[in-house]
Coordinates of C-alpha atoms and ligand atoms in Angstrom, one line a residue:
M1 CA -46.2 37.7 -8.8
A2 CA -46.7 34.0 -9.7
F3 CA -43.9 32.4 -11.6
S4 CA -44.3 29.3 -13.7
I5 CA -43.4 25.9 -12.2
R6 CA -40.6 25.7 -14.7
T7 CA -39.0 29.0 -13.5
R8 CA -39.4 28.0 -9.9
L9 CA -37.9 24.6 -10.4
T10 CA -34.9 26.1 -12.2
F11 CA -34.5 28.8 -9.6
W12 CA -34.5 26.3 -6.7
Y13 CA -32.2 24.0 -8.5
V14 CA -29.7 26.8 -9.3
T15 CA -30.0 28.3 -5.8
L16 CA -29.3 24.9 -4.2
L17 CA -26.4 24.3 -6.4
T18 CA -24.8 27.7 -5.7
V19 CA -25.3 27.3 -1.9
S20 CA -23.8 23.9 -1.9
L21 CA -20.8 24.9 -4.0
I22 CA -20.1 28.0 -1.9
G23 CA -20.5 25.8 1.3
F24 CA -18.1 23.2 -0.1
G25 CA -15.6 25.9 -1.2
A26 CA -15.7 27.6 2.2
A27 CA -15.2 24.3 4.1
F28 CA -12.4 23.3 1.8
S29 CA -10.6 26.7 2.1
Y30 CA -10.9 26.7 5.9
S31 CA -9.4 23.2 6.2
L32 CA -6.6 24.1 3.9
L33 CA -5.8 27.3 5.8
K34 CA -5.9 25.4 9.1
I35 CA -3.4 22.8 7.8
Y36 CA -1.1 25.5 6.3
M37 CA -1.2 27.5 9.6
Y38 CA -0.4 24.4 11.6
R39 CA 2.6 23.7 9.4
T40 CA 3.8 27.3 9.5
D41 CA 3.4 27.5 13.3
N42 CA 5.5 24.3 13.7
Q43 CA 8.2 25.7 11.5
I44 CA 8.5 29.1 13.1
S45 CA 8.3 27.5 16.6
S46 CA 11.2 25.2 15.8
V47 CA 13.3 28.2 14.5
A48 CA 12.4 30.1 17.6
N49 CA 13.5 27.2 19.9
M50 CA 16.8 26.9 18.1
M51 CA 17.4 30.6 18.5
V52 CA 16.7 30.3 22.2
H53 CA 19.4 27.6 22.6
T54 CA 21.9 29.2 20.3
V55 CA 21.9 33.0 21.1
V56 CA 21.6 32.9 24.9
K57 CA 24.6 31.8 26.9
P58 CA 24.0 30.1 30.2
S59 CA 25.1 33.3 31.9
G60 CA 22.3 35.1 30.3
Q61 CA 24.5 37.0 27.9
M62 CA 23.5 37.0 24.3
F63 CA 25.6 36.1 21.2
L64 CA 24.2 38.5 18.6
P65 CA 26.6 39.8 16.0
R66 CA 25.4 41.8 13.0
D67 CA 24.0 39.5 10.3
F68 CA 23.6 36.9 13.0
D69 CA 21.2 34.9 10.9
I70 CA 23.8 34.3 8.2
I71 CA 26.4 33.3 10.8
L72 CA 23.8 31.0 12.4
E73 CA 23.2 29.4 9.1
R74 CA 26.8 29.1 8.0
F75 CA 28.5 28.1 11.2
F76 CA 25.9 26.5 13.3
G77 CA 23.8 25.0 10.6
I78 CA 20.6 26.5 11.8
R79 CA 18.3 26.9 8.9
T80 CA 16.5 30.2 9.2
A81 CA 14.9 29.5 5.9
G82 CA 14.0 33.0 5.0
N83 CA 12.2 33.6 8.3
Y84 CA 12.2 37.0 9.8
I85 CA 14.0 36.9 13.2
Q86 CA 14.0 39.7 15.7
V87 CA 15.4 39.7 19.2
L88 CA 14.1 42.2 21.8
D89 CA 15.4 43.0 25.2
P90 CA 13.2 42.5 28.3
L91 CA 11.9 46.1 27.9
G92 CA 10.7 45.3 24.4
Q93 CA 13.5 47.3 22.5
T94 CA 14.9 45.7 19.4
V95 CA 18.4 44.3 20.0
A96 CA 19.0 42.5 16.7
R97 CA 17.2 41.7 13.4
S98 CA 17.8 39.2 10.7
S99 CA 19.3 40.7 7.5
N100 CA 16.1 40.0 5.5
L101 CA 14.2 42.5 7.7
E102 CA 16.5 45.3 6.6
S103 CA 15.0 48.5 7.9
M104 CA 11.6 46.8 8.7
K105 CA 10.7 46.0 12.2
L106 CA 8.3 43.3 13.5
P107 CA 5.9 45.2 15.7
I108 CA 5.0 43.8 19.1
T109 CA 1.6 44.7 20.6
R110 CA 1.2 45.6 24.3
D111 CA -0.8 42.3 24.8
T112 CA 1.8 40.2 23.2
Y113 CA 4.6 41.9 25.2
H114 CA 2.7 41.4 28.5
A115 CA 2.1 37.7 27.6
A116 CA 5.8 37.3 26.9
V117 CA 6.8 39.0 30.2
N118 CA 4.4 36.5 31.9
G119 CA 6.2 33.6 30.1
A120 CA 3.6 32.9 27.4
T121 CA 4.3 32.3 23.8
T122 CA 2.0 34.1 21.3
F123 CA 1.1 33.3 17.6
E124 CA -0.4 36.1 15.5
I125 CA -0.8 37.4 12.0
I126 CA 0.6 40.8 11.4
R127 CA -0.6 42.6 8.3
N128 CA 0.8 46.1 8.2
I129 CA 4.4 45.3 7.3
G130 CA 5.3 44.6 3.6
R131 CA 3.0 43.4 0.9
Y132 CA 1.9 40.1 2.5
P133 CA 0.7 39.2 6.0
V134 CA 3.3 37.6 8.3
R135 CA 2.7 34.8 10.8
V136 CA 4.7 35.7 13.9
V137 CA 5.6 33.7 17.0
T138 CA 6.7 35.7 20.0
K139 CA 8.6 33.7 22.6
P140 CA 10.2 34.9 25.9
I141 CA 13.7 33.6 27.0
F142 CA 14.1 33.0 30.6
V143 CA 17.5 32.1 32.3
P144 CA 17.6 30.6 35.8
D145 CA 18.3 33.3 38.4
K146 CA 18.2 36.1 35.8
G147 CA 14.6 35.9 34.7
L148 CA 13.5 37.3 31.4
V149 CA 16.6 38.0 29.3
A150 CA 15.2 38.4 25.8
I151 CA 12.1 38.0 23.6
V152 CA 12.6 36.2 20.3
Q153 CA 10.2 36.8 17.4
V154 CA 10.2 34.6 14.4
G155 CA 8.0 35.4 11.4
S156 CA 7.1 33.7 8.2
S157 CA 5.7 35.5 5.2
L158 CA 2.2 34.2 4.2
E159 CA 3.0 35.2 0.6
E160 CA 2.5 31.7 -0.6
V161 CA -0.7 31.0 1.2
D162 CA -2.0 34.5 0.2
E163 CA -1.3 33.8 -3.5
V164 CA -2.7 30.3 -3.3
F165 CA -5.9 31.5 -1.8
H166 CA -6.3 34.4 -4.2
S167 CA -5.9 32.0 -7.2
L168 CA -8.2 29.4 -5.5
A169 CA -10.9 32.1 -4.9
Y170 CA -10.6 33.3 -8.5
I171 CA -10.8 29.7 -9.9
F172 CA -13.6 28.9 -7.6
M173 CA -15.7 32.0 -8.4
L174 CA -15.2 31.3 -12.1
G175 CA -16.2 27.6 -11.5
V176 CA -19.3 28.6 -9.5
A177 CA -20.4 31.1 -12.1
A178 CA -19.9 28.6 -15.0
S179 CA -21.6 25.8 -13.1
V180 CA -24.6 28.0 -12.2
V181 CA -25.0 29.1 -15.9
I182 CA -24.7 25.5 -17.1
A183 CA -26.9 24.1 -14.4
G184 CA -29.5 26.9 -15.0
A185 CA -29.6 26.1 -18.7
V186 CA -29.7 22.3 -18.2
G187 CA -32.3 22.7 -15.4
W188 CA -34.4 25.0 -17.6
F189 CA -34.2 22.4 -20.4
L190 CA -35.0 19.4 -18.1
A191 CA -37.9 21.2 -16.5
K192 CA -39.3 21.9 -19.9
K193 CA -38.9 18.2 -20.9
A194 CA -40.4 17.0 -17.6
L195 CA -43.4 19.4 -17.8
K196 CA -44.1 18.8 -21.5
P197 CA -46.9 16.4 -20.8
V198 CA -48.5 19.1 -18.5
S199 CA -48.4 21.6 -21.4
E200 CA -50.0 18.9 -23.6
I201 CA -52.7 18.3 -21.0
T202 CA -53.4 22.1 -20.9
K203 CA -53.5 22.3 -24.7
L204 CA -55.8 19.3 -25.0
A205 CA -58.1 20.4 -22.2
R206 CA -58.4 23.8 -23.9
K207 CA -59.6 22.5 -27.2
I208 CA -61.8 19.7 -25.9
G209 CA -65.5 20.1 -26.2
A210 CA -68.6 18.0 -26.6
E211 CA -67.7 17.1 -30.2
N212 CA -64.2 15.7 -29.6
L213 CA -64.4 14.0 -26.2
N214 CA -62.9 10.9 -27.8
E215 CA -59.4 12.6 -27.8
R216 CA -56.9 11.4 -25.3
I217 CA -53.5 12.6 -24.0
T218 CA -50.5 10.6 -25.4
I219 CA -48.7 9.1 -22.4
E220 CA -45.0 8.4 -22.9
V221 CA -44.1 7.2 -19.4
P222 CA -47.3 5.9 -17.8
N223 CA -45.9 5.1 -14.3
D224 CA -44.4 8.5 -13.2
E225 CA -46.4 11.2 -11.5
I226 CA -47.3 13.0 -14.7
G227 CA -48.1 9.8 -16.4
R228 CA -50.5 8.9 -13.7
L229 CA -52.1 12.3 -13.8
A230 CA -52.5 12.0 -17.6
T231 CA -54.0 8.5 -17.1
T232 CA -56.5 9.9 -14.6
I233 CA -57.5 12.7 -16.8
N234 CA -57.9 10.3 -19.8
E235 CA -60.1 8.1 -17.6
M236 CA -62.1 11.2 -16.7
F237 CA -62.5 12.1 -20.4
G238 CA -63.7 8.5 -20.9
R239 CA -66.3 8.9 -18.2
L240 CA -67.4 12.2 -19.6
E241 CA -67.6 10.8 -23.1
K242 CA -69.8 7.9 -21.8
S243 CA -72.1 10.3 -19.9
F244 CA -72.4 12.5 -22.9
K245 CA -73.2 9.6 -25.1
Q246 CA -75.8 8.4 -22.6
I247 CA -77.4 11.9 -22.5
K248 CA -77.4 12.1 -26.3
Q249 CA -79.0 8.7 -26.5
F250 CA -81.5 9.5 -23.8
T251 CA -82.5 12.8 -25.5
G252 CA -82.8 11.0 -28.8
D253 CA -84.9 8.1 -27.3
A254 CA -87.1 10.5 -25.3
S255 CA -88.0 12.6 -28.3
H256 CA -88.6 9.5 -30.4
E257 CA -90.9 8.0 -27.8
L258 CA -92.9 11.2 -27.5
K259 CA -92.9 11.8 -31.3
T260 CA -94.7 8.4 -32.0
P261 CA -97.8 9.1 -30.0
L262 CA -97.8 12.7 -31.3
T263 CA -97.7 11.4 -34.9
I264 CA -100.5 9.0 -34.2
L265 CA -102.5 11.7 -32.5
K266 CA -102.1 14.0 -35.4
G267 CA -103.2 11.3 -37.8
E268 CA -106.3 10.5 -35.8
M269 CA -107.3 14.1 -35.7
E270 CA -106.8 14.6 -39.5
I271 CA -108.9 11.6 -40.3
A272 CA -111.6 12.7 -37.9
L273 CA -111.6 16.2 -39.4
R274 CA -111.9 14.8 -43.0
S275 CA -114.4 12.1 -42.0
K276 CA -118.0 12.5 -42.9
D277 CA -119.1 9.5 -40.8
G278 CA -120.7 11.5 -38.0
I279 CA -120.5 11.5 -34.3
E280 CA -119.6 7.8 -33.8
A281 CA -116.5 8.0 -35.8
M282 CA -115.5 11.2 -34.0
R283 CA -115.9 9.5 -30.7
E284 CA -113.7 6.6 -31.9
A285 CA -111.0 9.1 -32.9
L286 CA -111.2 10.9 -29.6
K287 CA -111.0 7.7 -27.7
S288 CA -107.9 6.6 -29.6
S289 CA -106.4 10.1 -29.1
L290 CA -107.0 9.9 -25.4
E291 CA -105.1 6.7 -25.3
E292 CA -102.1 8.3 -27.0
I293 CA -102.3 11.2 -24.6
D294 CA -102.3 8.8 -21.7
R295 CA -99.2 7.1 -23.1
M296 CA -97.4 10.5 -23.5
N297 CA -98.5 11.4 -20.0
Y298 CA -97.1 8.1 -18.7
I299 CA -93.8 8.7 -20.4
V300 CA -93.5 12.3 -19.3
R301 CA -94.3 11.3 -15.7
N302 CA -91.7 8.6 -15.7
L303 CA -89.1 10.8 -17.3
L304 CA -89.8 13.4 -14.6
D305 CA -89.4 10.7 -12.0
L306 CA -86.0 9.7 -13.4
A307 CA -84.9 13.3 -13.6
K308 CA -86.0 13.9 -10.0
M309 CA -84.2 10.8 -8.8
D310 CA -80.9 12.1 -10.3
V311 CA -81.3 15.3 -8.3
E312 CA -82.8 13.8 -5.1
K313 CA -80.3 11.0 -4.6
E314 CA -78.7 12.7 -1.6
A315 CA -81.9 14.1 -0.1
L316 CA -84.2 11.0 0.0
P317 CA -86.5 10.9 3.1
K318 CA -85.2 8.4 5.6
E319 CA -88.3 7.0 7.3
S320 CA -88.7 3.4 8.6
V321 CA -90.5 1.3 6.0
D322 CA -91.9 -2.1 6.8
L323 CA -91.4 -4.0 3.6
D324 CA -93.7 -6.8 4.7
R325 CA -96.7 -4.5 5.1
L326 CA -95.8 -2.7 1.9
L327 CA -95.6 -5.9 0.0
K328 CA -99.1 -7.0 1.2
E329 CA -100.5 -3.7 0.2
R330 CA -99.0 -3.9 -3.3
L331 CA -100.3 -7.5 -3.6
D332 CA -103.8 -6.4 -2.9
H333 CA -103.4 -3.7 -5.5
F334 CA -102.2 -6.1 -8.2
R335 CA -104.5 -9.1 -7.5
R336 CA -107.2 -7.9 -9.8
H337 CA -104.7 -7.2 -12.6
A338 CA -103.1 -10.6 -12.2
L339 CA -106.5 -12.2 -12.3
D340 CA -107.4 -10.4 -15.5
S341 CA -104.1 -11.5 -17.1
G342 CA -104.7 -15.1 -16.1
V343 CA -101.5 -15.1 -14.0
E344 CA -101.4 -16.6 -10.5
L345 CA -99.8 -14.1 -8.1
Y346 CA -99.0 -15.0 -4.5
I347 CA -96.5 -14.5 -1.7
L348 CA -94.2 -17.5 -1.2
K349 CA -92.6 -16.1 2.0
S350 CA -92.6 -12.8 3.8
I351 CA -91.1 -11.7 7.1
P352 CA -91.3 -8.3 8.7
V353 CA -88.1 -6.5 7.6
I354 CA -87.6 -2.8 8.1
V355 CA -85.4 -0.6 5.9
R356 CA -84.8 3.1 6.1
G357 CA -85.8 5.2 3.0
D358 CA -88.6 6.7 1.0
R359 CA -91.8 4.6 1.3
V360 CA -93.4 6.1 -1.9
R361 CA -90.3 5.2 -4.0
I362 CA -89.9 1.7 -2.6
S363 CA -93.6 1.1 -3.3
Q364 CA -93.1 2.3 -6.9
L365 CA -90.1 -0.1 -7.1
F366 CA -92.3 -3.1 -5.9
S367 CA -95.1 -2.1 -8.3
N368 CA -92.8 -1.8 -11.3
L369 CA -91.3 -5.3 -10.7
M370 CA -94.7 -6.9 -10.1
D371 CA -96.2 -5.1 -13.1
N372 CA -93.4 -6.4 -15.3
A373 CA -93.7 -9.9 -14.0
I374 CA -97.4 -10.0 -14.8
K375 CA -97.0 -8.2 -18.1
Y376 CA -94.3 -10.6 -19.4
T377 CA -95.9 -13.8 -18.2
P378 CA -98.4 -15.5 -20.5
R379 CA -101.8 -16.7 -19.2
G380 CA -101.5 -19.7 -17.0
G381 CA -98.2 -18.7 -15.6
T382 CA -97.2 -17.9 -12.0
V383 CA -95.6 -14.9 -10.2
K384 CA -94.2 -15.7 -6.8
L385 CA -93.0 -13.0 -4.3
S386 CA -90.7 -13.5 -1.4
L387 CA -89.3 -11.2 1.3
S388 CA -86.5 -12.3 3.6
D389 CA -83.2 -11.1 5.1
E390 CA -79.8 -12.3 4.2
D391 CA -76.4 -11.0 5.6
G392 CA -77.9 -7.8 7.0
R393 CA -79.9 -7.0 3.9
A394 CA -83.6 -7.1 3.1
V395 CA -84.1 -9.3 0.1
F396 CA -87.1 -9.1 -2.1
R397 CA -87.6 -11.5 -5.0
V398 CA -90.1 -11.5 -7.9
M399 CA -90.0 -14.9 -9.6
D400 CA -92.1 -15.4 -12.8
T401 CA -92.6 -18.2 -15.3
G402 CA -92.8 -15.7 -18.1
V403 CA -91.1 -15.1 -21.4
G404 CA -87.6 -14.6 -19.8
I405 CA -84.8 -12.5 -21.1
S406 CA -81.9 -13.6 -23.3
K407 CA -78.2 -13.3 -22.2
E408 CA -77.7 -10.7 -24.9
D409 CA -80.5 -8.5 -23.6
A410 CA -80.0 -8.9 -19.9
P411 CA -77.2 -6.3 -19.5
Y412 CA -79.4 -3.6 -21.1
I413 CA -82.8 -4.0 -19.6
F414 CA -82.0 -1.5 -16.8
D415 CA -81.1 1.2 -19.5
R416 CA -83.5 3.9 -20.1
F417 CA -86.0 3.1 -23.0
Y418 CA -84.6 -0.3 -23.5
R419 CA -87.2 -2.9 -24.4
V420 CA -86.5 -6.4 -25.6
D421 CA -89.4 -6.7 -27.9
K422 CA -90.3 -3.2 -29.0
A423 CA -93.4 -4.1 -31.0
R424 CA -94.9 -6.3 -28.2
S425 CA -94.0 -3.8 -25.5
R426 CA -95.9 -1.1 -27.3
D427 CA -99.0 -3.4 -27.3
V428 CA -98.7 -3.8 -23.5
G429 CA -98.0 -0.1 -23.0
G430 CA -94.3 -0.2 -21.9
A431 CA -91.9 2.6 -22.5
G432 CA -88.8 0.9 -21.2
L433 CA -88.4 3.2 -18.3
G434 CA -89.7 1.1 -15.4
L435 CA -86.6 -0.9 -14.7
S436 CA -84.2 2.1 -14.9
I437 CA -86.4 3.8 -12.4
C438 CA -86.3 0.7 -10.2
K439 CA -82.5 0.5 -10.4
G440 CA -82.2 4.3 -9.6
I441 CA -84.4 3.8 -6.5
A442 CA -82.4 0.8 -5.3
E443 CA -79.1 2.6 -5.7
A444 CA -80.4 5.7 -4.0
H445 CA -81.1 3.5 -1.0
G446 CA -77.7 1.9 -1.1
G447 CA -79.1 -1.3 -2.5
T448 CA -78.8 -3.4 -5.6
L449 CA -81.2 -4.8 -8.2
E450 CA -80.2 -7.8 -10.3
V451 CA -81.9 -10.2 -12.7
E452 CA -81.5 -13.9 -13.4
S453 CA -83.4 -15.2 -16.4
A454 CA -83.7 -17.8 -19.1
P455 CA -85.8 -17.3 -22.2
S456 CA -89.2 -18.9 -22.0
R457 CA -88.5 -20.3 -18.6
G458 CA -89.0 -17.1 -16.6
S459 CA -87.1 -14.5 -14.7
T460 CA -86.2 -13.7 -11.1
F461 CA -85.5 -10.1 -10.1
T462 CA -83.7 -9.7 -6.8
L463 CA -83.7 -6.5 -4.8
K464 CA -81.3 -6.1 -1.9
L465 CA -81.6 -3.1 0.5
P466 CA -79.6 -2.4 3.7
L467 CA -81.6 -3.5 6.7
A468 CA -82.6 -1.0 9.4
A469 CA -83.9 -3.6 11.9
V470 CA -85.3 -7.1 11.8
T471 CA -88.3 -7.9 14.0
A472 CA -88.9 -11.5 14.9
V473 CA -92.1 -12.9 13.6
Ligands
LIG1 N1 -90.2 -10.0 -15.7 C1 -89.8 -9.9 -17.0 N2 -89.8 -10.9 -17.9 C2 -89.3 -10.8 -19.1 N3 -88.9 -9.6 -19.6 C3 -88.9 -8.5 -18.8 C4 -89.3 -8.6 -17.5 N4 -89.2 -7.4 -16.9 C5 -88.7 -6.6 -17.9 N5 -88.5 -7.3 -19.0 C6 -87.9 -6.7 -20.2 O1 -87.1 -5.6 -19.9 C7 -87.6 -4.5 -20.7 C8 -87.5 -3.2 -19.8 O2 -88.4 -3.3 -18.7 P1 -88.9 -1.9 -18.2 O3 -89.8 -2.2 -17.0 O4 -87.8 -1.0 -18.0 O5 -89.8 -1.4 -19.4 P2 -91.3 -1.7 -19.9 O6 -91.9 -2.6 -18.9 O7 -91.2 -2.2 -21.3 O8 -91.9 -0.3 -19.8 P3 -92.4 0.5 -18.6 O9 -91.9 -0.2 -17.4 O10 -91.7 1.8 -18.8 O11 -93.8 0.6 -18.7 C9 -89.0 -4.8 -21.0 O12 -89.4 -4.1 -22.2 C10 -89.0 -6.3 -21.2 O13 -88.6 -6.6 -22.5
LIG2 MG1 -92.0 -2.1 -16.8

């Protein structure tokens, strides 16, 4: 079962707190117990030592009247301080007991007895006498020449420590329970606050569609993790919005471009049908219609090219293309066209440069640039071509002395259907797709296409493609 991040965060937070509190409590109690035991042991040891020196005579005989503890306290100033005192004979039989023991007896285990016989002192906790456990020291008394004469046991009730620990445990458990409940509630609240932007993102992402792509997530703290996530998502919305706008624009432009020739075509046909002028007029109408069909054909072909390029980007053929040869081929192709347009077209410089890519596409790129240069250069102008290599890139330039492009138009000429002078472009047959195809081809090959231009002085288009190899001329 998957829990929400908020539940998980709170759970871990509370678990961690509980474990640390219990760990701390255990360490604290253990240290306290150690200190208390140390002090108790010292105290019962010193009473046991005093007993040894007071009750045993150098002859080995013992001075042990009834109520010896009271006598010890009154006459010898030995403070038994409520300790239980018991004296055993070497066989382990009780010889005397302090009055506070009354009918009780401090038990001695076999192990403790054996330890005493062997001269060792034992500290232990005895639980089965009275209400509270008792800390007992068992100490043997040896006299020179006589050996073991007695065993002294001194016990101290652990009543105090038992009560302190019970109260501590009680307070501690209450404290842990209260802390866990408070921490859980605060953690739950904090997690909600911290994750609020995530819920907002979810809500927004759920309601966003093509119509409201302009909506953005409100970011309160832009520099934390969630803020950065929200910024990234906002940027993504921005890109989506831009792409959507482009697609809308493109669809609108494409339908418009195709509608114009269709309207003309329809008009021509209607006139021809209504006309009574005979075969010649009919021919004229058909000729004009054919031109419009050609234009539509041209647009549709280019649109298909663009669509294909978007899909093919990754899968372009990678053959070696000699740009020098390609350029000369293209020049031969355009020579006639340039001549007809009264434009001088020639190669200024060309060296054999090889790039890897799609020969047909690069040839299309060259053609489009040369076609534009001739198209937008008035009679008497010049179009110069140059091919070289710079910094590991093949550089192809088309320089014309044509109409040029203004600074305002320059950023848009690579957009689909963008034409500077729409009326004039229609005369010369342009649809405004050539340069966007060129740019698409350049980018698909890892290259760039840029323009530098000044109105009525001319333009220079510069294509740069990554070089495969350079062969010396
Ligand atoms: N060499 C140039 N000199 C001046 N303007 C140019 C030149 N090349 C392109 N342009 C301008 O940029 C616009 C876009 O060029 P693009 O090649 O994309 O379209 P087009 O030539 O009008 O039509 P198409 O290439 O689709 O037949 C052109 O309409 C023209 O205004
Ligand atoms: Mg063009």
